[in-house]
Structures are given as C-alpha cells and as structure tokens.
Amino acid sequence: PLPPDIASDDDAAAAQTPSQLLQVPVSILQGAFCFACFPGNSQGPSLAVSFVKFANVLQGLARDIRDERAFFLCLVKAILRHKTRLHRQTRDAIVETWMTWLQPPLKKKRKTGSMTCAAHEFVIHLITEWATMGNLIMSRDLLMQTTKTLVETVDATEQNANRKFSAMWSQTEVEDDTGGSEKVRPFVVIKKEYQRMLSILPSEIAEQWKSEVGIAASPQEEEADNAANDAAAGNGKGDDDAARMDVG
C-alpha cells in the first residue's frame, strides 16, 4: 500500500487565507498597542502620536477590527488608567481614530453596519467613563457633541432603516426586561451605556440630546418626568400656602 499523504508546512500555509496568516501578527500588534497605552509607557502628547501610528498599522493589517471585543476591552482599560491625567490632545486622537474604526472597509460587503459592533459598545463606554470624571477630560458640551457625532457615524454605516439608532432604541424599549431578541440584544448593552451617559446630564439637556438624535422619551421616562413635575408643583403650592398662613 502507498504511504499516506502528509501535508508539508508549505502546503498548510498555502491552504490558509491571507486573513488567517495575519492573525498572529495582528494579535501581537494589538498586545503591543494596549501595552503602549498604559501609563508610564507613553505620556502626554507622545501618546497621541503613538496611538495614531499603532492604529494606522493595525488598520493596514486587519482592515476591519469592529468586532475585536478582547482588543477593545484591554485598550479601554489601559486608557482609563490615565484617569484625569490624560492629555486633551491624546483624547482627541483617540476619539478621531475610533470614529475611523467604526467605518466599514470599502471592499468588504456586510449586511449590517457598525450599530451593534464591539467598537461602538466600548467607545461609548469610554466616553461615559471620561464624563464621570468631571470636566477635566470630557466637558458637558464636548460630551454632547462627541456622542451626537458618534450616533451619526454609526447611523451612516447602516443601510437598513430598522437598524438605525432611533429604530434600535425604540425596539429595545419593550425588550429591556427580557434581554431583547437576537437582533436587538447586542444593542441593549450599548443603549444602557447611552442611558448612563444621559443620567449624568441635567434632564433638560438630556431631553435636548434625545431630540437631536431622533429618539423620544419612553412611556416610563415620561411618567417619571410627570411625577417629578407634579411633586415640584405640589412643593411649590405647599410653600405658597405656608407663606399665606405666615402672613395671616
């Protein structure tokens, strides 16, 4: 009998696709990228330069990293270690670069855009964390401007009207208690980050933001607002009655 065919290393390599061959160098680059972002490895404006350089090389190798959850998790943790010491130039470089990561590659056809991808989830988480640190990194005006740009960016990647930001937001209104259907479940996590971001803002500013991105308050939110207004009106009436009694 003939000996079994044993594939050589060259044959195995030839059978792999270009994307499979790049998995190892991409993973090594992602690890180096995250390491460079930790405090002590890059500081001040130099981190902004390093961030853009790493991002450009990574984009050239991987092209589409929107669903690289493990990478974004590590990257956000490294960035947040800087806390309020993060340089504004670095913040701007991070946000601008992240917006390009949300853009789908021109040659890659995909039925869905970036609405529910990991890149969207982690960038709104990062922005919200910055906002919780006060005005040193993310002021209120910058927070509103950046998040509105973020919504416009992910909206532009979706061709299906049912996957637009406002549509996904309204679809998850009835799904929050059950975890959502398979199609909207990934957006539930993203929506919770936006809700956390909105909770930082005064109610009137939050409502303005919702109006500008095309989403309406849920029935539960409207009921809570009405209850708050009624309570405020009741307190005002009580103060007036007390004042009249004092005068009498």
CSV table of C-alpha atoms in Angstrom, one decimal:
chain,number,residue,atom,x,y,z
A,1,PRO,CA,0.0,0.0,0.0
A,2,LEU,CA,1.0,3.6,-0.6
A,3,PRO,CA,2.1,5.7,2.4
A,4,PRO,CA,-0.5,8.3,3.5
A,5,ASP,CA,0.0,11.8,2.1
A,6,ILE,CA,1.5,14.1,4.7
A,7,ALA,CA,0.9,17.7,4.0
A,8,SER,CA,4.1,19.8,4.4
A,9,ASP,CA,4.2,23.1,6.3
A,10,ASP,CA,4.3,24.9,2.9
A,11,ASP,CA,1.2,23.1,1.8
A,12,ALA,CA,-0.6,24.1,5.1
A,13,ALA,CA,0.5,27.7,4.7
A,14,ALA,CA,-0.7,27.8,1.1
A,15,ALA,CA,-4.1,26.5,2.2
A,16,GLN,CA,-4.6,29.3,4.6
A,17,THR,CA,-6.3,32.6,3.6
A,18,PRO,CA,-4.5,35.9,3.9
A,19,SER,CA,-6.6,36.8,6.9
A,20,GLN,CA,-5.7,33.6,8.7
A,21,LEU,CA,-2.0,34.2,8.0
A,22,LEU,CA,-2.2,37.6,9.6
A,23,GLN,CA,-3.9,36.5,12.8
A,24,VAL,CA,-0.7,36.1,14.8
A,25,PRO,CA,1.0,39.4,13.8
A,26,VAL,CA,-2.3,41.2,14.3
A,27,SER,CA,-2.7,39.8,17.8
A,28,ILE,CA,0.9,40.7,18.7
A,29,LEU,CA,0.4,44.2,17.4
A,30,GLN,CA,-2.8,44.6,19.4
A,31,GLY,CA,-1.0,43.5,22.5
A,32,ALA,CA,1.8,46.0,21.9
A,33,PHE,CA,-0.8,48.7,21.2
A,34,CYS,CA,-2.5,48.1,24.6
A,35,PHE,CA,0.8,48.0,26.4
A,36,ALA,CA,1.9,51.3,24.9
A,37,CYS,CA,-1.3,52.9,26.1
A,38,PHE,CA,-0.7,52.1,29.8
A,39,PRO,CA,0.6,55.0,32.0
A,40,GLY,CA,4.3,55.1,32.2
A,41,ASN,CA,4.9,53.7,28.7
A,42,SER,CA,3.7,56.8,26.8
A,43,GLN,CA,2.9,60.2,28.3
A,44,GLY,CA,1.3,63.4,27.2
A,45,PRO,CA,1.3,64.4,23.5
A,46,SER,CA,3.6,61.5,22.8
A,47,LEU,CA,0.8,59.0,23.5
A,48,ALA,CA,-1.4,60.8,20.9
A,49,VAL,CA,1.3,60.3,18.3
A,50,SER,CA,1.9,56.6,19.3
A,51,PHE,CA,-1.8,55.9,19.3
A,52,VAL,CA,-2.3,57.1,15.7
A,53,LYS,CA,0.8,55.3,14.5
A,54,PHE,CA,-0.3,52.0,16.1
A,55,ALA,CA,-3.9,52.5,14.8
A,56,ASN,CA,-2.7,53.1,11.2
A,57,VAL,CA,-0.6,49.9,11.2
A,58,LEU,CA,-3.3,47.9,12.7
A,59,GLN,CA,-5.9,49.2,10.2
A,60,GLY,CA,-3.5,48.3,7.4
A,61,LEU,CA,-3.1,44.7,8.6
A,62,ALA,CA,-6.6,43.8,10.0
A,63,ARG,CA,-8.7,46.3,7.9
A,64,ASP,CA,-11.9,45.6,9.9
A,65,ILE,CA,-11.5,45.4,13.7
A,66,ARG,CA,-15.0,46.5,14.6
A,67,ASP,CA,-15.8,43.2,16.4
A,68,GLU,CA,-12.4,42.7,18.2
A,69,ARG,CA,-14.0,42.6,21.6
A,70,ALA,CA,-11.0,41.4,23.6
A,71,PHE,CA,-8.8,44.1,22.0
A,72,PHE,CA,-11.2,46.9,22.8
A,73,LEU,CA,-11.7,45.7,26.3
A,74,CYS,CA,-7.9,45.8,27.0
A,75,LEU,CA,-7.5,49.1,25.2
A,76,VAL,CA,-10.2,50.9,27.2
A,77,LYS,CA,-8.8,49.5,30.5
A,78,ALA,CA,-5.3,50.9,29.5
A,79,ILE,CA,-6.7,54.3,28.5
A,80,LEU,CA,-8.8,54.7,31.7
A,81,ARG,CA,-5.7,54.0,33.9
A,82,HIS,CA,-4.6,57.6,33.0
A,83,LYS,CA,-7.8,58.9,34.7
A,84,THR,CA,-7.8,62.8,34.7
A,85,ARG,CA,-4.1,63.0,33.7
A,86,LEU,CA,-4.9,62.1,30.1
A,87,HIS,CA,-3.8,64.8,27.8
A,88,ARG,CA,-6.5,66.6,25.7
A,89,GLN,CA,-4.5,66.0,22.5
A,90,THR,CA,-4.5,62.3,23.3
A,91,ARG,CA,-8.2,62.3,24.0
A,92,ASP,CA,-8.9,63.9,20.6
A,93,ALA,CA,-6.6,61.5,18.8
A,94,ILE,CA,-8.4,58.5,20.5
A,95,VAL,CA,-11.9,59.8,19.6
A,96,GLU,CA,-11.0,60.6,16.0
A,97,THR,CA,-9.2,57.3,15.5
A,98,TRP,CA,-12.1,55.4,17.0
A,99,MET,CA,-14.5,57.0,14.5
A,100,THR,CA,-12.5,55.7,11.6
A,101,TRP,CA,-12.6,52.2,13.2
A,102,LEU,CA,-16.4,52.3,13.0
A,103,GLN,CA,-16.2,52.8,9.3
A,104,PRO,CA,-16.7,49.6,7.3
A,105,PRO,CA,-13.9,48.8,4.8
A,106,LEU,CA,-14.8,49.8,1.3
A,107,LYS,CA,-14.1,46.3,-0.2
A,108,LYS,CA,-15.8,44.3,2.5
A,109,LYS,CA,-19.5,43.8,2.0
A,110,ARG,CA,-21.6,43.1,5.1
A,111,LYS,CA,-25.3,43.2,5.5
A,112,THR,CA,-25.1,45.1,8.8
A,113,GLY,CA,-23.1,48.2,9.7
A,114,SER,CA,-21.5,49.2,13.0
A,115,MET,CA,-24.5,49.8,15.2
A,116,THR,CA,-24.1,46.7,17.4
A,117,CYS,CA,-20.4,46.1,17.0
A,118,ALA,CA,-17.9,45.9,19.8
A,119,ALA,CA,-16.2,49.1,18.7
A,120,HIS,CA,-19.4,51.1,19.3
A,121,GLU,CA,-20.1,49.5,22.6
A,122,PHE,CA,-16.6,50.2,24.0
A,123,VAL,CA,-16.2,53.7,22.7
A,124,ILE,CA,-19.5,54.9,24.3
A,125,HIS,CA,-18.3,53.2,27.5
A,126,LEU,CA,-15.0,55.0,27.3
A,127,ILE,CA,-16.7,58.4,26.7
A,128,THR,CA,-19.1,57.9,29.5
A,129,GLU,CA,-16.3,57.0,31.9
A,130,TRP,CA,-14.5,60.1,30.9
A,131,ALA,CA,-17.7,62.1,31.6
A,132,THR,CA,-17.9,60.7,35.1
A,133,MET,CA,-14.5,62.2,35.9
A,134,GLY,CA,-15.8,65.8,35.7
A,135,ASN,CA,-14.9,68.5,33.1
A,136,LEU,CA,-11.2,67.8,33.0
A,137,ILE,CA,-11.4,65.3,30.2
A,138,MET,CA,-15.0,65.5,28.8
A,139,SER,CA,-16.9,68.7,29.4
A,140,ARG,CA,-20.7,68.7,29.0
A,141,ASP,CA,-20.7,70.5,25.7
A,142,LEU,CA,-17.9,68.2,24.3
A,143,LEU,CA,-19.8,65.2,25.6
A,144,MET,CA,-23.0,66.1,23.7
A,145,GLN,CA,-21.1,67.0,20.5
A,146,THR,CA,-19.0,63.8,20.6
A,147,THR,CA,-21.8,61.4,21.3
A,148,LYS,CA,-24.0,63.1,18.6
A,149,THR,CA,-21.2,62.6,16.1
A,150,LEU,CA,-20.9,59.0,17.3
A,151,VAL,CA,-24.6,58.4,16.6
A,152,GLU,CA,-24.3,60.0,13.2
A,153,THR,CA,-21.2,57.9,12.4
A,154,VAL,CA,-22.8,54.5,13.2
A,155,ASP,CA,-26.1,55.5,11.6
A,156,ALA,CA,-24.3,56.2,8.3
A,157,THR,CA,-23.0,52.6,8.2
A,158,GLU,CA,-26.5,51.1,8.3
A,159,GLN,CA,-28.5,50.7,5.1
A,160,ASN,CA,-31.5,49.0,6.8
A,161,ALA,CA,-33.8,51.6,8.4
A,162,ASN,CA,-34.6,49.1,11.1
A,163,ARG,CA,-31.0,49.2,12.2
A,164,LYS,CA,-30.8,53.0,12.5
A,165,PHE,CA,-30.1,54.3,16.0
A,166,SER,CA,-33.6,55.6,16.6
A,167,ALA,CA,-35.2,52.4,15.4
A,168,MET,CA,-33.0,50.2,17.5
A,169,TRP,CA,-33.6,52.4,20.6
A,170,SER,CA,-37.4,52.1,20.2
A,171,GLN,CA,-37.2,48.4,19.5
A,172,THR,CA,-35.4,47.8,22.8
A,173,GLU,CA,-37.9,49.8,24.8
A,174,VAL,CA,-40.1,46.6,25.1
A,175,GLU,CA,-37.2,44.2,25.2
A,176,ASP,CA,-35.2,45.6,28.1
A,177,ASP,CA,-36.9,43.3,30.7
A,178,THR,CA,-36.4,40.1,28.7
A,179,GLY,CA,-33.0,40.8,27.4
A,180,GLY,CA,-34.1,41.5,23.9
A,181,SER,CA,-34.5,39.4,20.8
A,182,GLU,CA,-31.4,38.0,19.0
A,183,LYS,CA,-31.3,41.0,16.6
A,184,VAL,CA,-31.5,43.8,19.2
A,185,ARG,CA,-29.8,42.1,22.2
A,186,PRO,CA,-26.3,43.4,21.4
A,187,PHE,CA,-27.8,46.9,21.3
A,188,VAL,CA,-29.3,46.6,24.8
A,189,VAL,CA,-25.8,46.8,26.2
A,190,ILE,CA,-24.9,49.8,24.1
A,191,LYS,CA,-28.2,51.5,25.0
A,192,LYS,CA,-27.5,51.1,28.7
A,193,GLU,CA,-24.2,53.0,28.2
A,194,TYR,CA,-26.0,55.8,26.5
A,195,GLN,CA,-28.6,55.9,29.3
A,196,ARG,CA,-25.8,56.0,31.8
A,197,MET,CA,-24.3,58.9,29.8
A,198,LEU,CA,-27.6,60.7,29.8
A,199,SER,CA,-28.1,60.3,33.5
A,200,ILE,CA,-25.0,62.5,34.0
A,201,LEU,CA,-26.7,65.4,32.2
A,202,PRO,CA,-29.4,67.6,33.6
A,203,SER,CA,-32.9,66.4,32.5
A,204,GLU,CA,-33.5,69.2,30.1
A,205,ILE,CA,-30.1,68.8,28.4
A,206,ALA,CA,-30.7,65.0,28.2
A,207,GLU,CA,-34.0,65.6,26.5
A,208,GLN,CA,-32.4,68.0,24.1
A,209,TRP,CA,-29.8,65.4,23.2
A,210,LYS,CA,-32.5,62.8,22.6
A,211,SER,CA,-34.4,65.2,20.3
A,212,GLU,CA,-31.4,66.0,18.3
A,213,VAL,CA,-30.5,62.3,17.6
A,214,GLY,CA,-34.1,61.5,16.9
A,215,ILE,CA,-35.3,59.4,19.8
A,216,ALA,CA,-38.3,60.1,22.0
A,217,ALA,CA,-38.7,59.5,25.7
A,218,SER,CA,-40.2,56.1,26.7
A,219,PRO,CA,-43.6,55.9,28.4
A,220,GLN,CA,-41.7,55.0,31.7
A,221,GLU,CA,-39.5,58.1,31.3
A,222,GLU,CA,-42.5,60.4,30.6
A,223,GLU,CA,-44.3,59.0,33.6
A,224,ALA,CA,-41.3,59.7,35.8
A,225,ASP,CA,-40.9,63.2,34.4
A,226,ASN,CA,-44.6,63.9,35.0
A,227,ALA,CA,-44.3,62.6,38.6
A,228,ALA,CA,-41.3,64.8,39.2
A,229,ASN,CA,-43.1,67.8,37.8
A,230,ASP,CA,-46.2,67.1,39.9
A,231,ALA,CA,-44.1,66.7,43.0
A,232,ALA,CA,-42.3,70.0,42.3
A,233,ALA,CA,-45.7,71.7,41.7
A,234,GLY,CA,-47.0,70.3,45.0
A,235,ASN,CA,-44.0,71.5,46.9
A,236,GLY,CA,-44.4,75.0,45.4
A,237,LYS,CA,-48.1,75.0,46.4
A,238,GLY,CA,-47.2,74.0,49.9
A,239,ASP,CA,-44.7,76.8,50.1
A,240,ASP,CA,-47.3,79.3,48.9
A,241,ASP,CA,-49.9,78.0,51.5
A,242,ALA,CA,-47.3,78.2,54.3
A,243,ALA,CA,-46.4,81.8,53.2
A,244,ARG,CA,-50.1,82.8,53.3
A,245,MET,CA,-50.5,81.3,56.8
A,246,ASP,CA,-47.5,83.2,58.0
A,247,VAL,CA,-48.9,86.4,56.6
A,248,GLY,CA,-52.3,85.7,58.2
